[in-house]
């Protein structure tokens, strides 16, 4: 057998071995949010229907890829490659907010439809933060992992028009199970705390 043929056979063998030893490509995983429950007051916080407007989200917060950062580099956001929200965060949180605020008896009616009777208030919101924060540089192992949620709200009355409240809220919730599923559950807890704080501030507004 000629040296050239030997080299060719050896090269093919190396390629085959390399293919057999390569790791399988991870599967994409998608995560959704479950609505939170539990009334925030004996009576609805608002006395008329509430329209939850489409949320604003910019930069990486507008994408479906889940984000993480390390506590020692909190300004550096990174994306997971195979773990995504089921929808872009703006759409995901609008629906979560609508269903959760209705379940929490925030208003007699909570809707994402801007037209119709009985709507007296409009809630605008912007996603400021929605990420996993960990004490490790890798973002997934070691340290105390937390879910970070920050939203900016502007509550308006329609008739007569008035800006009743404009405020930002941020909650960090410890992730009890260091998995993406555990992070999502902690995010739901953080969101409920944000909604409760919003409700408390609205209840304290002058009548």
PDB file of C-alpha atoms in Angstrom, residues 24-31 64-66 79-85 180:
ATOM      1  CA  UNK A  24     -24.585  15.624  21.228  1.00  0.00           C
ATOM      2  CA  UNK A  25     -26.007  19.103  20.657  1.00  0.00           C
ATOM      3  CA  UNK A  26     -28.177  20.164  23.636  1.00  0.00           C
ATOM      4  CA  UNK A  27     -31.885  20.435  22.990  1.00  0.00           C
ATOM      5  CA  UNK A  28     -33.604  23.808  23.085  1.00  0.00           C
ATOM      6  CA  UNK A  29     -35.779  24.245  26.161  1.00  0.00           C
ATOM      7  CA  UNK A  30     -38.590  26.756  26.562  1.00  0.00           C
ATOM      8  CA  UNK A  31     -40.036  28.116  29.808  1.00  0.00           C
ATOM      9  CA  UNK A  64     -36.456  35.148  24.084  1.00  0.00           C
ATOM     10  CA  UNK A  65     -33.037  33.938  25.235  1.00  0.00           C
ATOM     11  CA  UNK A  66     -32.799  33.770  29.032  1.00  0.00           C
ATOM     12  CA  UNK A  79     -27.439  34.733  27.150  1.00  0.00           C
ATOM     13  CA  UNK A  80     -28.126  31.036  27.509  1.00  0.00           C
ATOM     14  CA  UNK A  81     -27.783  29.306  24.145  1.00  0.00           C
ATOM     15  CA  UNK A  82     -30.426  26.601  24.518  1.00  0.00           C
ATOM     16  CA  UNK A  83     -32.781  27.963  27.197  1.00  0.00           C
ATOM     17  CA  UNK A  84     -35.455  30.429  26.183  1.00  0.00           C
ATOM     18  CA  UNK A  85     -38.652  32.042  27.363  1.00  0.00           C
ATOM     19  CA  UNK A 180     -33.695  26.785  35.127  1.00  0.00           C
TER      20      UNK A 180
END
